[in-house]
Amino acid sequence: MKTARFEFNLFGVNTYIVWDPDTLEAAIVDPGMQSPEECRELDSFITSHKLKPVHLINTHLHIDHTLGDDHVERQYGLSLEAAPADSFLGESRDGQARMFHLDFGELKPLRIGRELADGDTIKIGNGTLEVIAVPGHSPGSVALFSPADRFVITGDALFRGSIGRTDLPGGDGDTLRRAIRSRLLTLPADTTVLPGHGPSTMIATERSSNPWI
């Protein structure tokens, strides 16, 4: 499968499109579009590559990763796929905005259409993403691993040289570090890490040099 990365909104969220080049079926992961211009950028890429979005997936439901969910739902007729442990975050996006003293206008609560669980598989044409539970940044944080293409989308669990913050509602540092060590660092060393913010890295690099784990 192929991937494309976009950096959206004032938080610098990495939004990913993952697609099968044979069938052109695609998944949109963590849509962070904040403005009409950012929505057009995403739509233009999908149109120019003749992609067929079939999944809307959130690694977790913090507000910065969900600002574009409404657009994707309307534009492509998709329902949200996320872990149910994060439902309370999807239902309280206005409260999250107030916590950061931000005004994004009216944010409707998000309802999960498909509840993701550890070990689930998500089909994208001929490709597959495996769901890996990595709680700690949020209770329902998940990573999305492609065994065939050796990449993992980690949301805000694991970054290059860092890990996700754990001071937001439902966060827990010990839980996050355990999940990273047991569920992510055990992936093949040559797996590319595609995080929710910042540049990519490799599992081998984080095993050997990440000071937080």
mmCIF file of N, CA and C in Angstrom, residues 80-163:
data_model
loop_
_atom_site.group_PDB
_atom_site.id
_atom_site.type_symbol
_atom_site.label_atom_id
_atom_site.label_comp_id
_atom_site.label_asym_id
_atom_site.label_seq_id
_atom_site.Cartn_x
_atom_site.Cartn_y
_atom_site.Cartn_z
ATOM 1 N N LEU A 80 -17.287 6.938 11.233
ATOM 2 C CA LEU A 80 -16.051 6.913 12.011
ATOM 3 C C LEU A 80 -15.726 5.516 12.514
ATOM 4 N N GLU A 81 -14.442 5.155 12.417
ATOM 5 C CA GLU A 81 -13.912 3.918 12.989
ATOM 6 C C GLU A 81 -12.873 4.296 14.044
ATOM 7 N N ALA A 82 -13.134 3.911 15.289
ATOM 8 C CA ALA A 82 -12.251 4.254 16.406
ATOM 9 C C ALA A 82 -12.573 3.323 17.571
ATOM 10 N N ALA A 83 -11.714 3.374 18.583
ATOM 11 C CA ALA A 83 -11.918 2.523 19.756
ATOM 12 C C ALA A 83 -12.966 3.122 20.681
ATOM 13 N N PRO A 84 -13.866 2.310 21.209
ATOM 14 C CA PRO A 84 -14.951 2.835 22.042
ATOM 15 C C PRO A 84 -14.485 3.472 23.343
ATOM 16 N N ALA A 85 -13.289 3.128 23.821
ATOM 17 C CA ALA A 85 -12.802 3.742 25.062
ATOM 18 C C ALA A 85 -12.589 5.240 24.916
ATOM 19 N N ASP A 86 -12.525 5.727 23.680
ATOM 20 C CA ASP A 86 -12.371 7.166 23.431
ATOM 21 C C ASP A 86 -13.685 7.855 23.112
ATOM 22 N N SER A 87 -14.796 7.155 23.251
ATOM 23 C CA SER A 87 -16.100 7.753 22.923
ATOM 24 C C SER A 87 -16.344 9.051 23.671
ATOM 25 N N PHE A 88 -15.948 9.105 24.938
ATOM 26 C CA PHE A 88 -16.193 10.300 25.744
ATOM 27 C C PHE A 88 -15.468 11.512 25.182
ATOM 28 N N LEU A 89 -14.338 11.288 24.516
ATOM 29 C CA LEU A 89 -13.611 12.391 23.893
ATOM 30 C C LEU A 89 -14.331 12.867 22.630
ATOM 31 N N GLY A 90 -14.822 11.941 21.847
ATOM 32 C CA GLY A 90 -15.568 12.322 20.659
ATOM 33 C C GLY A 90 -16.842 13.070 20.976
ATOM 34 N N GLU A 91 -17.420 12.757 22.112
ATOM 35 C CA GLU A 91 -18.669 13.408 22.512
ATOM 36 C C GLU A 91 -18.441 14.758 23.172
ATOM 37 N N SER A 92 -17.197 15.106 23.453
ATOM 38 C CA SER A 92 -16.925 16.348 24.195
ATOM 39 C C SER A 92 -15.932 17.234 23.460
ATOM 40 N N ARG A 93 -16.072 17.323 22.146
ATOM 41 C CA ARG A 93 -15.107 18.139 21.399
ATOM 42 C C ARG A 93 -15.200 19.618 21.768
ATOM 43 N N ASP A 94 -16.404 20.122 22.027
ATOM 44 C CA ASP A 94 -16.527 21.520 22.463
ATOM 45 C C ASP A 94 -15.783 21.744 23.776
ATOM 46 N N GLY A 95 -15.909 20.798 24.692
ATOM 47 C CA GLY A 95 -15.193 20.912 25.962
ATOM 48 C C GLY A 95 -13.694 20.872 25.777
ATOM 49 N N GLN A 96 -13.211 20.048 24.847
ATOM 50 C CA GLN A 96 -11.776 20.015 24.572
ATOM 51 C C GLN A 96 -11.304 21.352 24.013
ATOM 52 N N ALA A 97 -12.103 21.955 23.125
ATOM 53 C CA ALA A 97 -11.733 23.258 22.563
ATOM 54 C C ALA A 97 -11.642 24.309 23.663
ATOM 55 N N ARG A 98 -12.600 24.308 24.572
ATOM 56 C CA ARG A 98 -12.579 25.280 25.671
ATOM 57 C C ARG A 98 -11.364 25.069 26.563
ATOM 58 N N MET A 99 -10.969 23.824 26.747
ATOM 59 C CA MET A 99 -9.800 23.526 27.583
ATOM 60 C C MET A 99 -8.550 24.192 27.018
ATOM 61 N N PHE A 100 -8.462 24.273 25.682
ATOM 62 C CA PHE A 100 -7.316 24.918 25.032
ATOM 63 C C PHE A 100 -7.584 26.385 24.701
ATOM 64 N N HIS A 101 -8.740 26.908 25.174
ATOM 65 C CA HIS A 101 -9.115 28.307 24.931
ATOM 66 C C HIS A 101 -9.159 28.613 23.433
ATOM 67 N N LEU A 102 -9.756 27.688 22.674
ATOM 68 C CA LEU A 102 -9.840 27.838 21.233
ATOM 69 C C LEU A 102 -11.296 27.854 20.781
ATOM 70 N N ASP A 103 -11.544 28.568 19.701
ATOM 71 C CA ASP A 103 -12.886 28.644 19.132
ATOM 72 C C ASP A 103 -12.858 28.069 17.724
ATOM 73 N N PHE A 104 -13.389 26.867 17.569
ATOM 74 C CA PHE A 104 -13.481 26.240 16.261
ATOM 75 C C PHE A 104 -14.914 26.289 15.722
ATOM 76 N N GLY A 105 -15.741 27.147 16.303
ATOM 77 C CA GLY A 105 -17.144 27.149 15.926
ATOM 78 C C GLY A 105 -17.853 25.978 16.580
ATOM 79 N N GLU A 106 -19.009 25.653 16.053
ATOM 80 C CA GLU A 106 -19.790 24.564 16.637
ATOM 81 C C GLU A 106 -19.219 23.218 16.195
ATOM 82 N N LEU A 107 -18.847 22.404 17.165
ATOM 83 C CA LEU A 107 -18.318 21.076 16.895
ATOM 84 C C LEU A 107 -19.321 20.038 17.378
ATOM 85 N N LYS A 108 -19.877 19.303 16.450
ATOM 86 C CA LYS A 108 -20.858 18.298 16.864
ATOM 87 C C LYS A 108 -20.154 17.102 17.501
ATOM 88 N N PRO A 109 -20.830 16.420 18.412
ATOM 89 C CA PRO A 109 -20.235 15.205 18.982
ATOM 90 C C PRO A 109 -19.989 14.169 17.890
ATOM 91 N N LEU A 110 -18.939 13.407 18.052
ATOM 92 C CA LEU A 110 -18.631 12.331 17.113
ATOM 93 C C LEU A 110 -19.202 11.019 17.632
ATOM 94 N N ARG A 111 -19.834 10.277 16.741
ATOM 95 C CA ARG A 111 -20.360 8.958 17.071
ATOM 96 C C ARG A 111 -19.569 7.910 16.300
ATOM 97 N N ILE A 112 -19.123 6.893 16.992
ATOM 98 C CA ILE A 112 -18.343 5.830 16.362
ATOM 99 C C ILE A 112 -19.282 4.883 15.622
ATOM 100 N N GLY A 113 -18.992 4.672 14.339
ATOM 101 C CA GLY A 113 -19.788 3.742 13.549
ATOM 102 C C GLY A 113 -19.275 2.316 13.659
ATOM 103 N N ARG A 114 -17.954 2.138 13.560
ATOM 104 C CA ARG A 114 -17.334 0.832 13.752
ATOM 105 C C ARG A 114 -16.377 0.920 14.917
ATOM 106 N N GLU A 115 -16.617 0.106 15.933
ATOM 107 C CA GLU A 115 -15.758 0.099 17.110
ATOM 108 C C GLU A 115 -14.545 -0.799 16.849
ATOM 109 N N LEU A 116 -13.367 -0.189 16.933
ATOM 110 C CA LEU A 116 -12.135 -0.936 16.696
ATOM 111 C C LEU A 116 -11.635 -1.571 17.993
ATOM 112 N N ALA A 117 -11.138 -2.783 17.872
ATOM 113 C CA ALA A 117 -10.579 -3.508 19.020
ATOM 114 C C ALA A 117 -9.214 -4.046 18.651
ATOM 115 N N ASP A 118 -8.396 -4.268 19.654
ATOM 116 C CA ASP A 118 -7.062 -4.832 19.450
ATOM 117 C C ASP A 118 -7.157 -6.131 18.658
ATOM 118 N N GLY A 119 -6.364 -6.238 17.609
ATOM 119 C CA GLY A 119 -6.361 -7.440 16.789
ATOM 120 C C GLY A 119 -7.273 -7.384 15.583
ATOM 121 N N ASP A 120 -8.127 -6.366 15.482
ATOM 122 C CA ASP A 120 -8.976 -6.214 14.301
ATOM 123 C C ASP A 120 -8.124 -5.991 13.063
ATOM 124 N N THR A 121 -8.671 -6.329 11.915
ATOM 125 C CA THR A 121 -8.041 -6.026 10.647
ATOM 126 C C THR A 121 -8.944 -5.104 9.835
ATOM 127 N N ILE A 122 -8.331 -4.186 9.122
ATOM 128 C CA ILE A 122 -9.046 -3.238 8.277
ATOM 129 C C ILE A 122 -8.586 -3.465 6.854
ATOM 130 N N LYS A 123 -9.510 -3.846 5.976
ATOM 131 C CA LYS A 123 -9.177 -4.129 4.588
ATOM 132 C C LYS A 123 -9.252 -2.844 3.767
ATOM 133 N N ILE A 124 -8.196 -2.603 2.995
ATOM 134 C CA ILE A 124 -8.156 -1.490 2.051
ATOM 135 C C ILE A 124 -7.783 -2.088 0.705
ATOM 136 N N GLY A 125 -8.770 -2.398 -0.112
ATOM 137 C CA GLY A 125 -8.501 -3.114 -1.344
ATOM 138 C C GLY A 125 -7.850 -4.450 -1.036
ATOM 139 N N ASN A 126 -6.665 -4.680 -1.600
ATOM 140 C CA ASN A 126 -5.931 -5.918 -1.341
ATOM 141 C C ASN A 126 -5.014 -5.815 -0.125
ATOM 142 N N GLY A 127 -4.976 -4.641 0.503
ATOM 143 C CA GLY A 127 -4.095 -4.431 1.648
ATOM 144 C C GLY A 127 -4.824 -4.560 2.974
ATOM 145 N N THR A 128 -4.048 -4.665 4.029
ATOM 146 C CA THR A 128 -4.608 -4.848 5.372
ATOM 147 C C THR A 128 -3.839 -4.018 6.382
ATOM 148 N N LEU A 129 -4.583 -3.375 7.270
ATOM 149 C CA LEU A 129 -4.021 -2.735 8.455
ATOM 150 C C LEU A 129 -4.463 -3.512 9.681
ATOM 151 N N GLU A 130 -3.532 -3.777 10.574
ATOM 152 C CA GLU A 130 -3.849 -4.448 11.840
ATOM 153 C C GLU A 130 -3.967 -3.409 12.947
ATOM 154 N N VAL A 131 -5.008 -3.530 13.754
ATOM 155 C CA VAL A 131 -5.243 -2.607 14.857
ATOM 156 C C VAL A 131 -4.478 -3.083 16.088
ATOM 157 N N ILE A 132 -3.668 -2.175 16.647
ATOM 158 C CA ILE A 132 -2.883 -2.481 17.850
ATOM 159 C C ILE A 132 -3.280 -1.495 18.934
ATOM 160 N N ALA A 133 -3.771 -1.981 20.051
ATOM 161 C CA ALA A 133 -4.136 -1.101 21.164
ATOM 162 C C ALA A 133 -2.879 -0.573 21.837
ATOM 163 N N VAL A 134 -2.781 0.754 21.957
ATOM 164 C CA VAL A 134 -1.652 1.394 22.643
ATOM 165 C C VAL A 134 -2.207 2.475 23.585
ATOM 166 N N PRO A 135 -2.951 2.092 24.614
ATOM 167 C CA PRO A 135 -3.545 3.078 25.520
ATOM 168 C C PRO A 135 -2.484 3.819 26.322
ATOM 169 N N GLY A 136 -2.882 4.966 26.838
ATOM 170 C CA GLY A 136 -1.987 5.745 27.692
ATOM 171 C C GLY A 136 -2.024 7.214 27.350
ATOM 172 N N HIS A 137 -1.886 7.552 26.065
ATOM 173 C CA HIS A 137 -2.099 8.940 25.641
ATOM 174 C C HIS A 137 -3.574 9.264 25.786
ATOM 175 N N SER A 138 -4.407 8.352 25.362
ATOM 176 C CA SER A 138 -5.838 8.350 25.652
ATOM 177 C C SER A 138 -6.221 6.901 25.908
ATOM 178 N N PRO A 139 -7.364 6.650 26.539
ATOM 179 C CA PRO A 139 -7.712 5.255 26.854
ATOM 180 C C PRO A 139 -7.880 4.373 25.632
ATOM 181 N N GLY A 140 -8.341 4.968 24.520
ATOM 182 C CA GLY A 140 -8.620 4.169 23.334
ATOM 183 C C GLY A 140 -7.627 4.322 22.208
ATOM 184 N N SER A 141 -6.451 4.844 22.478
ATOM 185 C CA SER A 141 -5.470 5.040 21.409
ATOM 186 C C SER A 141 -5.110 3.716 20.735
ATOM 187 N N VAL A 142 -5.068 3.742 19.400
ATOM 188 C CA VAL A 142 -4.658 2.562 18.647
ATOM 189 C C VAL A 142 -3.591 2.955 17.639
ATOM 190 N N ALA A 143 -2.808 1.969 17.223
ATOM 191 C CA ALA A 143 -1.879 2.108 16.108
ATOM 192 C C ALA A 143 -2.375 1.223 14.978
ATOM 193 N N LEU A 144 -1.938 1.538 13.753
ATOM 194 C CA LEU A 144 -2.376 0.813 12.557
ATOM 195 C C LEU A 144 -1.137 0.299 11.838
ATOM 196 N N PHE A 145 -0.983 -1.026 11.803
ATOM 197 C CA PHE A 145 0.244 -1.657 11.309
ATOM 198 C C PHE A 145 -0.017 -2.385 10.001
ATOM 199 N N SER A 146 0.837 -2.115 9.018
ATOM 200 C CA SER A 146 0.802 -2.850 7.755
ATOM 201 C C SER A 146 1.957 -3.853 7.737
ATOM 202 N N PRO A 147 1.694 -5.132 7.982
ATOM 203 C CA PRO A 147 2.787 -6.121 7.966
ATOM 204 C C PRO A 147 3.447 -6.227 6.597
ATOM 205 N N ALA A 148 2.673 -6.119 5.540
ATOM 206 C CA ALA A 148 3.227 -6.298 4.198
ATOM 207 C C ALA A 148 4.129 -5.153 3.791
ATOM 208 N N ASP A 149 3.773 -3.948 4.213
ATOM 209 C CA ASP A 149 4.503 -2.761 3.763
ATOM 210 C C ASP A 149 5.386 -2.163 4.850
ATOM 211 N N ARG A 150 5.399 -2.788 6.023
ATOM 212 C CA ARG A 150 6.318 -2.421 7.099
ATOM 213 C C ARG A 150 6.213 -0.947 7.495
ATOM 214 N N PHE A 151 4.971 -0.505 7.770
ATOM 215 C CA PHE A 151 4.798 0.809 8.390
ATOM 216 C C PHE A 151 3.736 0.705 9.468
ATOM 217 N N VAL A 152 3.818 1.596 10.450
ATOM 218 C CA VAL A 152 2.830 1.655 11.509
ATOM 219 C C VAL A 152 2.491 3.116 11.772
ATOM 220 N N ILE A 153 1.204 3.423 11.741
ATOM 221 C CA ILE A 153 0.716 4.757 12.080
ATOM 222 C C ILE A 153 0.434 4.752 13.575
ATOM 223 N N THR A 154 1.151 5.570 14.329
ATOM 224 C CA THR A 154 1.126 5.447 15.792
ATOM 225 C C THR A 154 0.300 6.516 16.493
ATOM 226 N N GLY A 155 -0.349 7.425 15.745
ATOM 227 C CA GLY A 155 -1.081 8.485 16.423
ATOM 228 C C GLY A 155 -0.153 9.258 17.335
ATOM 229 N N ASP A 156 -0.625 9.536 18.549
ATOM 230 C CA ASP A 156 0.200 10.287 19.501
ATOM 231 C C ASP A 156 0.808 9.385 20.571
ATOM 232 N N ALA A 157 0.982 8.098 20.252
ATOM 233 C CA ALA A 157 1.633 7.197 21.205
ATOM 234 C C ALA A 157 3.155 7.328 21.126
ATOM 235 N N LEU A 158 3.697 7.188 19.922
ATOM 236 C CA LEU A 158 5.150 7.152 19.747
ATOM 237 C C LEU A 158 5.570 8.148 18.678
ATOM 238 N N PHE A 159 6.563 8.984 19.017
ATOM 239 C CA PHE A 159 7.142 9.952 18.087
ATOM 240 C C PHE A 159 8.628 9.668 17.927
ATOM 241 N N ARG A 160 9.262 10.389 17.009
ATOM 242 C CA ARG A 160 10.712 10.290 16.895
ATOM 243 C C ARG A 160 11.352 10.899 18.141
ATOM 244 N N GLY A 161 11.973 10.058 18.936
ATOM 245 C CA GLY A 161 12.653 10.503 20.139
ATOM 246 C C GLY A 161 11.750 10.933 21.273
ATOM 247 N N SER A 162 10.483 10.615 21.209
ATOM 248 C CA SER A 162 9.563 11.058 22.256
ATOM 249 C C SER A 162 8.345 10.141 22.294
ATOM 250 N N ILE A 163 7.441 10.437 23.249
ATOM 251 C CA ILE A 163 6.170 9.718 23.356
ATOM 252 C C ILE A 163 5.075 10.752 23.597
#
